[in-house]
Amino acid sequence: MNYFSSDFILGILGGGQLGKMLLYETRKLDIYTHVLDPSNEAPCKIACNKFFKGDLLDFDTVYKFGKNVDILTIEIENVNIEALEKLEDEGVQVYPPTKALRTIQNKATQKLFYTDHNIPTAPFSRFAYKSEIEDSIANGGLQFPFVWKAAQFGYDGQGVKVVRSVKDLDDLPNGECIAEDMIPFKNELAVIVARNLNGDVVTYPVVEMEFHPEANQVEYVICPARIDEAVAKKATEIALKVSNEMKHVGLLAVEMFQTKEDKILVNEVAPRPHNSGHHTIESSYTNQFEQHIRAILNLPLGNTESKVAGIMVNLVGAEGHTGDVVYENIEDILKLNGVTPHVYGKKQTRPFRKMGHVTIVNKDIDTARKIAQRVKETIKVISK
Amino acid sequence: MNYFSSDFILGILGGGQLGKMLLYETRKLDIYTHVLDPSNEAPCKIACNKFFKGDLLDFDTVYKFGKNVDILTIEIENVNIEALEKLEDEGVQVYPPTKALRTIQNKATQKLFYTDHNIPTAPFSRFAYKSEIEDSIANGGLQFPFVWKAAQFGYDGQGVKVVRSVKDLDDLPNGECIAEDMIPFKNELAVIVARNLNGDVVTYPVVEMEFHPEANQVEYVICPARIDEAVAKKATEIALKVSNEMKHVGLLAVEMFQTKEDKILVNEVAPRPHNSGHHTIESSYTNQFEQHIRAILNLPLGNTESKVAGIMVNLVGAEGHTGDVVYENIEDILKLNGVTPHVYGKKQTRPFRKMGHVTIVNKDIDTARKIAQRVKETIKVISK
């Protein structure tokens, strides 16, 4: 198929920041795109060839959208999977394949997948309702503290909570969930794996993530991770094993814990470009968005090595600020060496909302880390 | 002024490939854009916030377009300058400033500027009509060979011709022109200078250009140029002198000859992002398009150093092919290390039309050069 012609249409479900960055690459290669998103203010609305406003969870909307495209991909997992399955049956190429997406969409199913395939992961229990958790605590089957995770539809740190007492359960929704052992870990790591239909597979260097202690959002992504080579090798091997077992097409971002004993446990995966790979735009030979396009179009995969070290700082809405967004001191961070802000174009800020990110690249990772700290201390995402 | 809000509008005259690459950067920073271009198929039509179809050389069209924006910039020099002058008088910020643009737009005026400011350039004569050239040849005032250049509106190698006999003058238009001594040179070099309103100035590393012998278009741009440090220093100093004398705001790409005696002569300049800086997208800490935005918004200028060596190969339409474009073997070049194609999105190819470019980056410049050669030999821009 000739992807570089308007006879070919790539459909993207979701028009947020990931889609926006994906569209830089489709434009670079002149690939014709349709985007579906519920918001008229979606960052993707400009830059795609045709924008469709609609509900990503509605069967008819997703099905109709998908019938008009040749290849369909996602920038968000929360989409109507029944529609995708029907589209796949009817010959639309859907990447990630719906089988992988179904496994990933539900965190309980995802965890069972790991245990079924001998992939190391933190011990957990699955519950259909919150009330079952309370019973399990009462019976001594579940000990505090544990990590509660909603089985479906968590985003931006919602859907995950550390539970230290029965009282912590009060605000949680009563749906399907898991309770996971809390793992004391040294580091959170991630590896992005790319796979095309031919079965070619490449991995990006292991990155290290530092989380905001309260918001449960990544504060810094550091590439390469400052860990032993043996640990990096193990993390890469486990990410590859997940990729091989899932038989995804496109990117798979594999998030892992490095325990105090240097064991690697898989936390969760995302079958699409991921926050842990944003630094690749500036630091890698092939950025993750171009790589995703290469993979889903079954093109040769690109070099995943880094030109220079890269650190990514998330720009999230400051606490106490809701309304029209202002990026305070953005001009000051532009003075710093190797600093590139990415503003997603969301008009309204609210506490902890992902509004953008800043990449810091440098030949020396320690220098990059110091500049990243200054970036974090300088720029503020506030309301007018 | 808050550039990062929809209260602010950046206008771009011209909606071609340079504008398209500029729009990646305005989108990255969420800067609101209007674009004016005569073609409904302009590559910028998607990705700008608002597209206006209209003639760039028509006073009223340019004036009306400019009245609605806060800062106005160009991606092509051939625009109605009287409209820009009126806009500038009325308080619109126009970058490059019209004074610099007026000097540059006309190649005869540009050459006189160099001699007036003691900037080394090849000797030349100025003619109002072609018939004056014929007289000058007859009188012995002009010897073959010389380089004929149209004073205005040359593009893609049109408007420049080596004249070796009276017969070579036959096909040339009868307008204002210059006849320039043909300089036997070792290398063609270029330096991109960025300057903001504050007067901050930075320069990119010197690049070396290899031209296609017939089409008079750049075949390879090589960064850094493989020249002596002393020559690179001299070229940078001369580029800075041109920049200082022109008092441009934004980018100024300065093209130069390195003569056999290692003298540097200024050939011509462009006050905007330039073909000789496309490699910066992949190779530099701050790419030329982001730098142009930083400069015209009077933001701090970014680091111009290279992360890795970069080579740019132009993708021009193959001879004998006119019509719907096909990028033959594009999948093969994606197999090569560090190769990124940029397809501009023009639907029709014709011989020597600029249809895209490919960047090759590598830690080792000689490896990059070898891969660039393979790219050049592999990909073909043909018609269906």
mmCIF file of C-alpha atoms in Angstrom, chain A residues 34-368:
data_model
loop_
_atom_site.group_PDB
_atom_site.id
_atom_site.type_symbol
_atom_site.label_atom_id
_atom_site.label_comp_id
_atom_site.label_asym_id
_atom_site.label_seq_id
_atom_site.Cartn_x
_atom_site.Cartn_y
_atom_site.Cartn_z
ATOM 1 C CA HIS A 34 -8.564 11.411 10.532
ATOM 2 C CA VAL A 35 -8.936 12.076 14.263
ATOM 3 C CA LEU A 36 -11.893 11.324 16.550
ATOM 4 C CA ASP A 37 -12.211 13.131 19.887
ATOM 5 C CA PRO A 38 -15.116 14.249 22.065
ATOM 6 C CA SER A 39 -13.814 17.802 22.486
ATOM 7 C CA ASN A 40 -13.978 20.636 20.005
ATOM 8 C CA GLU A 41 -10.933 22.043 21.783
ATOM 9 C CA ALA A 42 -8.829 18.900 21.249
ATOM 10 C CA PRO A 43 -5.159 19.777 20.554
ATOM 11 C CA CYS A 44 -5.376 17.593 17.429
ATOM 12 C CA LYS A 45 -8.219 19.529 15.843
ATOM 13 C CA ILE A 46 -5.781 21.495 13.752
ATOM 14 C CA ALA A 47 -3.009 19.545 12.005
ATOM 15 C CA CYS A 48 -5.080 16.459 11.254
ATOM 16 C CA ASN A 49 -6.607 16.319 7.794
ATOM 17 C CA LYS A 50 -10.131 15.691 9.052
ATOM 18 C CA PHE A 51 -11.464 16.048 12.582
ATOM 19 C CA PHE A 52 -14.540 14.196 13.867
ATOM 20 C CA LYS A 53 -16.172 15.164 17.148
ATOM 21 C CA GLY A 54 -17.572 12.168 18.959
ATOM 22 C CA ASP A 55 -17.578 9.848 21.948
ATOM 23 C CA LEU A 56 -14.667 7.386 21.974
ATOM 24 C CA LEU A 57 -16.680 4.961 24.088
ATOM 25 C CA ASP A 58 -19.730 4.882 21.834
ATOM 26 C CA PHE A 59 -19.910 1.806 19.606
ATOM 27 C CA ASP A 60 -21.573 3.459 16.600
ATOM 28 C CA THR A 61 -19.328 6.519 16.665
ATOM 29 C CA VAL A 62 -16.099 4.514 16.768
ATOM 30 C CA TYR A 63 -17.364 1.969 14.238
ATOM 31 C CA LYS A 64 -18.428 4.616 11.718
ATOM 32 C CA PHE A 65 -15.170 6.501 12.159
ATOM 33 C CA GLY A 66 -13.137 3.336 11.699
ATOM 34 C CA LYS A 67 -14.971 2.206 8.555
ATOM 35 C CA ASN A 68 -13.500 5.163 6.655
ATOM 36 C CA VAL A 69 -9.838 4.522 7.470
ATOM 37 C CA ASP A 70 -7.244 1.974 6.388
ATOM 38 C CA ILE A 71 -5.245 1.729 9.592
ATOM 39 C CA LEU A 72 -6.641 2.667 12.982
ATOM 40 C CA THR A 73 -4.551 3.492 16.040
ATOM 41 C CA ILE A 74 -5.135 5.009 19.474
ATOM 42 C CA GLU A 75 -3.602 7.653 21.654
ATOM 43 C CA ILE A 76 -5.734 6.643 24.652
ATOM 44 C CA GLU A 77 -6.831 3.147 25.786
ATOM 45 C CA ASN A 78 -10.336 4.111 26.859
ATOM 46 C CA VAL A 79 -12.113 3.472 23.600
ATOM 47 C CA ASN A 80 -14.988 1.225 22.582
ATOM 48 C CA ILE A 81 -13.267 -2.074 22.028
ATOM 49 C CA GLU A 82 -16.325 -3.916 20.654
ATOM 50 C CA ALA A 83 -16.359 -1.488 17.752
ATOM 51 C CA LEU A 84 -12.648 -2.092 17.180
ATOM 52 C CA GLU A 85 -13.181 -5.851 17.206
ATOM 53 C CA LYS A 86 -15.906 -5.576 14.592
ATOM 54 C CA LEU A 87 -13.697 -3.300 12.472
ATOM 55 C CA GLU A 88 -10.798 -5.735 12.773
ATOM 56 C CA ASP A 89 -13.074 -8.611 11.707
ATOM 57 C CA GLU A 90 -14.124 -6.562 8.716
ATOM 58 C CA GLY A 91 -10.548 -5.959 7.556
ATOM 59 C CA VAL A 92 -9.529 -2.641 9.087
ATOM 60 C CA GLN A 93 -6.014 -2.869 10.480
ATOM 61 C CA VAL A 94 -6.247 -1.963 14.176
ATOM 62 C CA TYR A 95 -3.004 -1.291 16.109
ATOM 63 C CA PRO A 96 -2.638 -2.176 18.902
ATOM 64 C CA PRO A 97 -4.515 -5.341 17.895
ATOM 65 C CA THR A 98 -7.754 -5.601 19.856
ATOM 66 C CA LYS A 99 -6.640 -8.786 21.621
ATOM 67 C CA ALA A 100 -3.703 -6.929 23.198
ATOM 68 C CA LEU A 101 -5.829 -3.875 23.890
ATOM 69 C CA ARG A 102 -8.506 -5.951 25.643
ATOM 70 C CA THR A 103 -5.867 -7.465 27.908
ATOM 71 C CA ILE A 104 -4.427 -4.058 28.718
ATOM 72 C CA GLN A 105 -7.653 -2.037 29.080
ATOM 73 C CA ASN A 106 -8.658 -3.876 32.214
ATOM 74 C CA LYS A 107 -5.960 -3.786 34.892
ATOM 75 C CA ALA A 108 -7.179 -7.008 36.484
ATOM 76 C CA THR A 109 -6.988 -8.830 33.151
ATOM 77 C CA GLN A 110 -3.590 -7.289 32.552
ATOM 78 C CA LYS A 111 -2.266 -8.527 35.900
ATOM 79 C CA LEU A 112 -3.640 -12.037 35.238
ATOM 80 C CA PHE A 113 -1.878 -11.972 31.884
ATOM 81 C CA TYR A 114 1.455 -11.424 33.647
ATOM 82 C CA THR A 115 0.967 -14.268 36.086
ATOM 83 C CA ASP A 116 -0.283 -16.572 33.277
ATOM 84 C CA HIS A 117 2.857 -15.833 31.246
ATOM 85 C CA ASN A 118 5.406 -16.017 34.070
ATOM 86 C CA ILE A 119 6.088 -12.310 33.913
ATOM 87 C CA PRO A 120 7.153 -11.005 37.328
ATOM 88 C CA THR A 121 4.615 -8.598 38.846
ATOM 89 C CA ALA A 122 3.553 -7.553 42.339
ATOM 90 C CA PRO A 123 1.153 -10.004 44.072
ATOM 91 C CA PHE A 124 -2.485 -8.886 43.874
ATOM 92 C CA SER A 125 -6.097 -9.849 44.413
ATOM 93 C CA ARG A 126 -8.995 -9.106 42.106
ATOM 94 C CA PHE A 127 -12.373 -7.852 43.311
ATOM 95 C CA ALA A 128 -15.649 -7.279 41.509
ATOM 96 C CA TYR A 129 -16.807 -4.683 44.072
ATOM 97 C CA LYS A 130 -15.310 -2.580 46.809
ATOM 98 C CA SER A 131 -17.460 -4.386 49.375
ATOM 99 C CA GLU A 132 -15.439 -7.538 48.630
ATOM 100 C CA ILE A 133 -12.289 -5.677 49.673
ATOM 101 C CA GLU A 134 -13.895 -4.852 53.007
ATOM 102 C CA ASP A 135 -14.786 -8.530 53.512
ATOM 103 C CA SER A 136 -11.248 -9.560 52.648
ATOM 104 C CA ILE A 137 -9.814 -7.116 55.167
ATOM 105 C CA ALA A 138 -12.244 -8.373 57.819
ATOM 106 C CA ASN A 139 -11.236 -11.997 57.093
ATOM 107 C CA GLY A 140 -7.525 -11.158 57.290
ATOM 108 C CA GLY A 141 -7.069 -11.962 53.586
ATOM 109 C CA LEU A 142 -5.778 -8.465 52.861
ATOM 110 C CA GLN A 143 -3.304 -6.474 54.977
ATOM 111 C CA PHE A 144 -2.635 -2.725 55.073
ATOM 112 C CA PRO A 145 -1.071 -0.965 53.346
ATOM 113 C CA PHE A 146 -2.012 -2.034 49.806
ATOM 114 C CA VAL A 147 -2.472 -0.293 46.480
ATOM 115 C CA TRP A 148 -6.023 -0.062 45.211
ATOM 116 C CA LYS A 149 -6.393 0.233 41.452
ATOM 117 C CA ALA A 150 -9.597 0.624 39.485
ATOM 118 C CA ALA A 151 -9.727 -2.091 36.826
ATOM 119 C CA GLN A 152 -10.800 0.394 34.163
ATOM 120 C CA PHE A 153 -10.525 4.018 33.110
ATOM 121 C CA GLY A 154 -7.832 5.425 35.384
ATOM 122 C CA TYR A 155 -5.967 8.470 34.056
ATOM 123 C CA ASP A 156 -3.666 11.184 35.402
ATOM 124 C CA GLY A 157 -3.215 9.408 38.737
ATOM 125 C CA GLN A 158 -6.918 8.879 39.293
ATOM 126 C CA GLY A 159 -7.809 5.250 39.665
ATOM 127 C CA VAL A 160 -4.813 4.489 41.904
ATOM 128 C CA LYS A 161 -4.688 4.929 45.686
ATOM 129 C CA VAL A 162 -2.529 3.709 48.538
ATOM 130 C CA VAL A 163 -4.890 2.323 51.174
ATOM 131 C CA ARG A 164 -3.580 2.439 54.746
ATOM 132 C CA SER A 165 -6.843 2.011 56.666
ATOM 133 C CA VAL A 166 -10.506 1.160 56.074
ATOM 134 C CA LYS A 167 -11.229 4.881 56.050
ATOM 135 C CA ASP A 168 -9.091 5.312 52.893
ATOM 136 C CA LEU A 169 -11.661 3.186 51.052
ATOM 137 C CA ASP A 170 -14.469 5.705 51.638
ATOM 138 C CA ASP A 171 -14.006 7.902 48.580
ATOM 139 C CA LEU A 172 -13.297 5.067 46.162
ATOM 140 C CA PRO A 173 -15.823 4.029 43.516
ATOM 141 C CA ASN A 174 -17.548 0.664 43.936
ATOM 142 C CA GLY A 175 -16.434 -0.952 40.683
ATOM 143 C CA GLU A 176 -14.100 -3.761 39.663
ATOM 144 C CA CYS A 177 -10.638 -3.297 41.125
ATOM 145 C CA ILE A 178 -7.444 -4.925 42.296
ATOM 146 C CA ALA A 179 -5.555 -4.703 45.558
ATOM 147 C CA GLU A 180 -1.833 -4.985 44.987
ATOM 148 C CA ASP A 181 0.973 -5.537 47.495
ATOM 149 C CA MET A 182 2.867 -2.331 48.105
ATOM 150 C CA ILE A 183 6.366 -2.909 46.792
ATOM 151 C CA PRO A 184 9.188 -0.999 48.466
ATOM 152 C CA PHE A 185 11.172 -0.120 45.381
ATOM 153 C CA LYS A 186 14.446 1.635 44.581
ATOM 154 C CA ASN A 187 13.358 2.922 41.213
ATOM 155 C CA GLU A 188 10.526 3.045 38.772
ATOM 156 C CA LEU A 189 11.798 2.183 35.320
ATOM 157 C CA ALA A 190 10.269 2.050 31.870
ATOM 158 C CA VAL A 191 11.220 0.560 28.525
ATOM 159 C CA ILE A 192 9.457 1.350 25.276
ATOM 160 C CA VAL A 193 9.351 -1.530 22.821
ATOM 161 C CA ALA A 194 8.393 -1.069 19.168
ATOM 162 C CA ARG A 195 7.173 -3.945 17.011
ATOM 163 C CA ASN A 196 5.943 -3.938 13.434
ATOM 164 C CA LEU A 197 3.750 -6.485 11.650
ATOM 165 C CA ASN A 198 6.845 -8.175 10.182
ATOM 166 C CA GLY A 199 7.844 -8.966 13.769
ATOM 167 C CA ASP A 200 10.831 -6.629 13.838
ATOM 168 C CA VAL A 201 11.370 -5.469 17.419
ATOM 169 C CA VAL A 202 13.499 -2.685 18.903
ATOM 170 C CA THR A 203 13.762 -1.292 22.435
ATOM 171 C CA TYR A 204 14.600 2.174 23.698
ATOM 172 C CA PRO A 205 17.099 2.632 26.539
ATOM 173 C CA VAL A 206 15.729 2.078 30.055
ATOM 174 C CA VAL A 207 14.448 5.289 31.636
ATOM 175 C CA GLU A 208 14.078 6.128 35.298
ATOM 176 C CA MET A 209 11.016 7.926 36.618
ATOM 177 C CA GLU A 210 10.696 10.127 39.631
ATOM 178 C CA PHE A 211 7.126 10.562 40.843
ATOM 179 C CA HIS A 212 5.447 13.465 42.567
ATOM 180 C CA PRO A 213 4.848 12.137 46.077
ATOM 181 C CA GLU A 214 1.189 13.235 46.239
ATOM 182 C CA ALA A 215 -0.217 13.491 42.741
ATOM 183 C CA ASN A 216 1.072 10.063 41.631
ATOM 184 C CA GLN A 217 2.294 11.636 38.396
ATOM 185 C CA VAL A 218 5.748 11.436 36.889
ATOM 186 C CA GLU A 219 7.864 14.500 37.736
ATOM 187 C CA TYR A 220 11.083 13.601 35.899
ATOM 188 C CA VAL A 221 11.810 10.982 33.270
ATOM 189 C CA ILE A 222 15.556 10.415 33.027
ATOM 190 C CA CYS A 223 17.224 8.752 30.043
ATOM 191 C CA PRO A 224 19.346 6.751 30.411
ATOM 192 C CA ALA A 225 18.340 5.475 33.879
ATOM 193 C CA ARG A 226 21.199 5.814 36.350
ATOM 194 C CA ILE A 227 21.219 2.106 37.215
ATOM 195 C CA ASP A 228 23.587 -0.855 36.927
ATOM 196 C CA GLU A 229 23.993 -2.322 33.500
ATOM 197 C CA ALA A 230 22.832 -5.720 34.761
ATOM 198 C CA VAL A 231 19.575 -4.208 36.034
ATOM 199 C CA ALA A 232 19.057 -2.367 32.737
ATOM 200 C CA LYS A 233 19.636 -5.602 30.851
ATOM 201 C CA LYS A 234 17.117 -7.463 33.031
ATOM 202 C CA ALA A 235 14.503 -4.695 32.629
ATOM 203 C CA THR A 236 14.956 -4.742 28.858
ATOM 204 C CA GLU A 237 14.630 -8.533 28.721
ATOM 205 C CA ILE A 238 11.423 -8.465 30.749
ATOM 206 C CA ALA A 239 9.970 -5.661 28.593
ATOM 207 C CA LEU A 240 10.777 -7.753 25.522
ATOM 208 C CA LYS A 241 9.106 -10.777 27.069
ATOM 209 C CA VAL A 242 5.919 -8.752 27.699
ATOM 210 C CA SER A 243 6.063 -7.469 24.132
ATOM 211 C CA ASN A 244 6.563 -10.965 22.709
ATOM 212 C CA GLU A 245 3.702 -12.456 24.718
ATOM 213 C CA MET A 246 1.307 -9.594 23.928
ATOM 214 C CA LYS A 247 2.073 -9.631 20.211
ATOM 215 C CA HIS A 248 1.226 -5.952 20.006
ATOM 216 C CA VAL A 249 1.930 -3.891 16.904
ATOM 217 C CA GLY A 250 3.136 -0.337 17.473
ATOM 218 C CA LEU A 251 4.701 0.845 20.697
ATOM 219 C CA LEU A 252 4.417 -0.818 24.070
ATOM 220 C CA ALA A 253 5.593 1.210 27.065
ATOM 221 C CA VAL A 254 6.421 -1.176 29.898
ATOM 222 C CA GLU A 255 6.556 0.373 33.374
ATOM 223 C CA MET A 256 8.475 -1.600 35.990
ATOM 224 C CA PHE A 257 9.633 -1.495 39.603
ATOM 225 C CA GLN A 258 13.219 -2.175 40.562
ATOM 226 C CA THR A 259 12.853 -3.645 44.060
ATOM 227 C CA LYS A 260 15.330 -3.198 46.886
ATOM 228 C CA GLU A 261 16.705 -6.633 45.983
ATOM 229 C CA ASP A 262 17.118 -5.575 42.324
ATOM 230 C CA LYS A 263 14.238 -7.706 41.159
ATOM 231 C CA ILE A 264 12.215 -6.307 38.285
ATOM 232 C CA LEU A 265 8.411 -6.380 38.565
ATOM 233 C CA VAL A 266 6.125 -5.243 35.745
ATOM 234 C CA ASN A 267 3.740 -2.551 36.948
ATOM 235 C CA GLU A 268 1.661 -1.814 33.859
ATOM 236 C CA VAL A 269 1.901 -1.249 30.129
ATOM 237 C CA ALA A 270 0.498 1.187 27.558
ATOM 238 C CA PRO A 271 0.219 0.143 23.883
ATOM 239 C CA ARG A 272 0.937 3.591 22.392
ATOM 240 C CA PRO A 273 3.339 6.546 22.647
ATOM 241 C CA HIS A 274 3.881 7.275 26.323
ATOM 242 C CA ASN A 275 4.917 9.993 28.714
ATOM 243 C CA SER A 276 8.087 8.016 29.463
ATOM 244 C CA GLY A 277 9.175 8.507 25.850
ATOM 245 C CA HIS A 278 8.578 12.230 25.285
ATOM 246 C CA HIS A 279 12.279 13.014 25.734
ATOM 247 C CA THR A 280 12.952 10.972 22.579
ATOM 248 C CA ILE A 281 11.761 13.921 20.442
ATOM 249 C CA GLU A 282 14.943 15.758 21.378
ATOM 250 C CA SER A 283 17.278 13.002 22.521
ATOM 251 C CA SER A 284 16.821 9.999 20.211
ATOM 252 C CA TYR A 285 17.711 9.212 16.627
ATOM 253 C CA THR A 286 14.088 8.153 16.104
ATOM 254 C CA ASN A 287 11.482 9.692 18.360
ATOM 255 C CA GLN A 288 8.735 7.472 19.783
ATOM 256 C CA PHE A 289 6.007 9.071 17.670
ATOM 257 C CA GLU A 290 7.831 8.474 14.390
ATOM 258 C CA GLN A 291 8.602 4.966 15.643
ATOM 259 C CA HIS A 292 4.926 4.280 16.344
ATOM 260 C CA ILE A 293 4.053 5.387 12.807
ATOM 261 C CA ARG A 294 6.830 3.233 11.353
ATOM 262 C CA ALA A 295 5.615 0.242 13.368
ATOM 263 C CA ILE A 296 1.901 0.457 12.549
ATOM 264 C CA LEU A 297 2.631 1.083 8.854
ATOM 265 C CA ASN A 298 4.932 -1.963 8.882
ATOM 266 C CA LEU A 299 7.895 0.175 7.828
ATOM 267 C CA PRO A 300 11.475 -0.548 8.925
ATOM 268 C CA LEU A 301 11.979 0.494 12.553
ATOM 269 C CA GLY A 302 14.387 3.334 13.363
ATOM 270 C CA ASN A 303 17.467 3.589 15.544
ATOM 271 C CA THR A 304 16.436 3.853 19.216
ATOM 272 C CA GLU A 305 19.787 5.042 20.537
ATOM 273 C CA SER A 306 20.181 8.456 22.135
ATOM 274 C CA LYS A 307 22.145 11.322 20.582
ATOM 275 C CA VAL A 308 22.445 12.899 24.029
ATOM 276 C CA ALA A 309 21.027 12.385 27.518
ATOM 277 C CA GLY A 310 17.453 13.559 27.957
ATOM 278 C CA ILE A 311 15.257 14.508 30.898
ATOM 279 C CA MET A 312 11.551 15.242 30.741
ATOM 280 C CA VAL A 313 9.720 17.398 33.249
ATOM 281 C CA ASN A 314 5.927 17.281 33.242
ATOM 282 C CA LEU A 315 4.125 20.600 33.307
ATOM 283 C CA VAL A 316 1.063 20.032 35.454
ATOM 284 C CA GLY A 317 -1.445 22.549 36.690
ATOM 285 C CA ALA A 318 -0.421 24.117 40.016
ATOM 286 C CA GLU A 319 -2.601 23.486 43.073
ATOM 287 C CA GLY A 320 -5.103 26.232 43.775
ATOM 288 C CA HIS A 321 -5.358 27.249 40.112
ATOM 289 C CA THR A 322 -8.356 26.495 37.907
ATOM 290 C CA GLY A 323 -9.211 28.464 34.762
ATOM 291 C CA ASP A 324 -7.545 30.053 31.730
ATOM 292 C CA VAL A 325 -3.950 28.869 31.717
ATOM 293 C CA VAL A 326 -0.790 30.996 31.970
ATOM 294 C CA TYR A 327 2.740 29.561 31.721
ATOM 295 C CA GLU A 328 4.526 31.773 34.228
ATOM 296 C CA ASN A 329 8.272 32.282 33.642
ATOM 297 C CA ILE A 330 8.340 30.283 30.423
ATOM 298 C CA GLU A 331 10.709 32.924 29.028
ATOM 299 C CA ASP A 332 13.146 32.263 31.879
ATOM 300 C CA ILE A 333 13.443 28.575 31.152
ATOM 301 C CA LEU A 334 14.167 29.371 27.495
ATOM 302 C CA LYS A 335 17.419 30.954 28.710
ATOM 303 C CA LEU A 336 18.646 27.622 30.016
ATOM 304 C CA ASN A 337 20.813 25.389 27.872
ATOM 305 C CA GLY A 338 19.095 22.643 25.861
ATOM 306 C CA VAL A 339 15.592 23.363 27.139
ATOM 307 C CA THR A 340 12.525 22.828 24.919
ATOM 308 C CA PRO A 341 9.013 23.456 26.239
ATOM 309 C CA HIS A 342 6.061 21.623 24.734
ATOM 310 C CA VAL A 343 2.768 23.346 25.425
ATOM 311 C CA TYR A 344 -0.142 21.026 24.703
ATOM 312 C CA GLY A 345 -2.635 23.752 23.927
ATOM 313 C CA LYS A 346 -5.278 22.958 26.545
ATOM 314 C CA LYS A 347 -7.043 26.220 27.338
ATOM 315 C CA GLN A 348 -8.016 25.468 30.943
ATOM 316 C CA THR A 349 -5.733 24.445 33.768
ATOM 317 C CA ARG A 350 -6.693 22.614 36.958
ATOM 318 C CA PRO A 351 -4.563 21.110 39.734
ATOM 319 C CA PHE A 352 -2.322 18.314 38.443
ATOM 320 C CA ARG A 353 -3.748 18.412 34.900
ATOM 321 C CA LYS A 354 -1.067 17.551 32.308
ATOM 322 C CA MET A 355 -0.635 20.819 30.424
ATOM 323 C CA GLY A 356 2.707 20.247 28.756
ATOM 324 C CA HIS A 357 6.221 19.011 29.279
ATOM 325 C CA VAL A 358 9.747 20.355 29.047
ATOM 326 C CA THR A 359 12.675 18.399 27.673
ATOM 327 C CA ILE A 360 16.236 19.061 28.805
ATOM 328 C CA VAL A 361 19.022 17.557 26.724
ATOM 329 C CA ASN A 362 22.738 17.631 27.411
ATOM 330 C CA LYS A 363 25.808 15.536 26.695
ATOM 331 C CA ASP A 364 26.205 15.162 30.465
ATOM 332 C CA ILE A 365 23.266 13.674 32.340
ATOM 333 C CA ASP A 366 24.162 15.280 35.685
ATOM 334 C CA THR A 367 24.183 18.724 34.090
ATOM 335 C CA ALA A 368 20.836 17.914 32.488
#
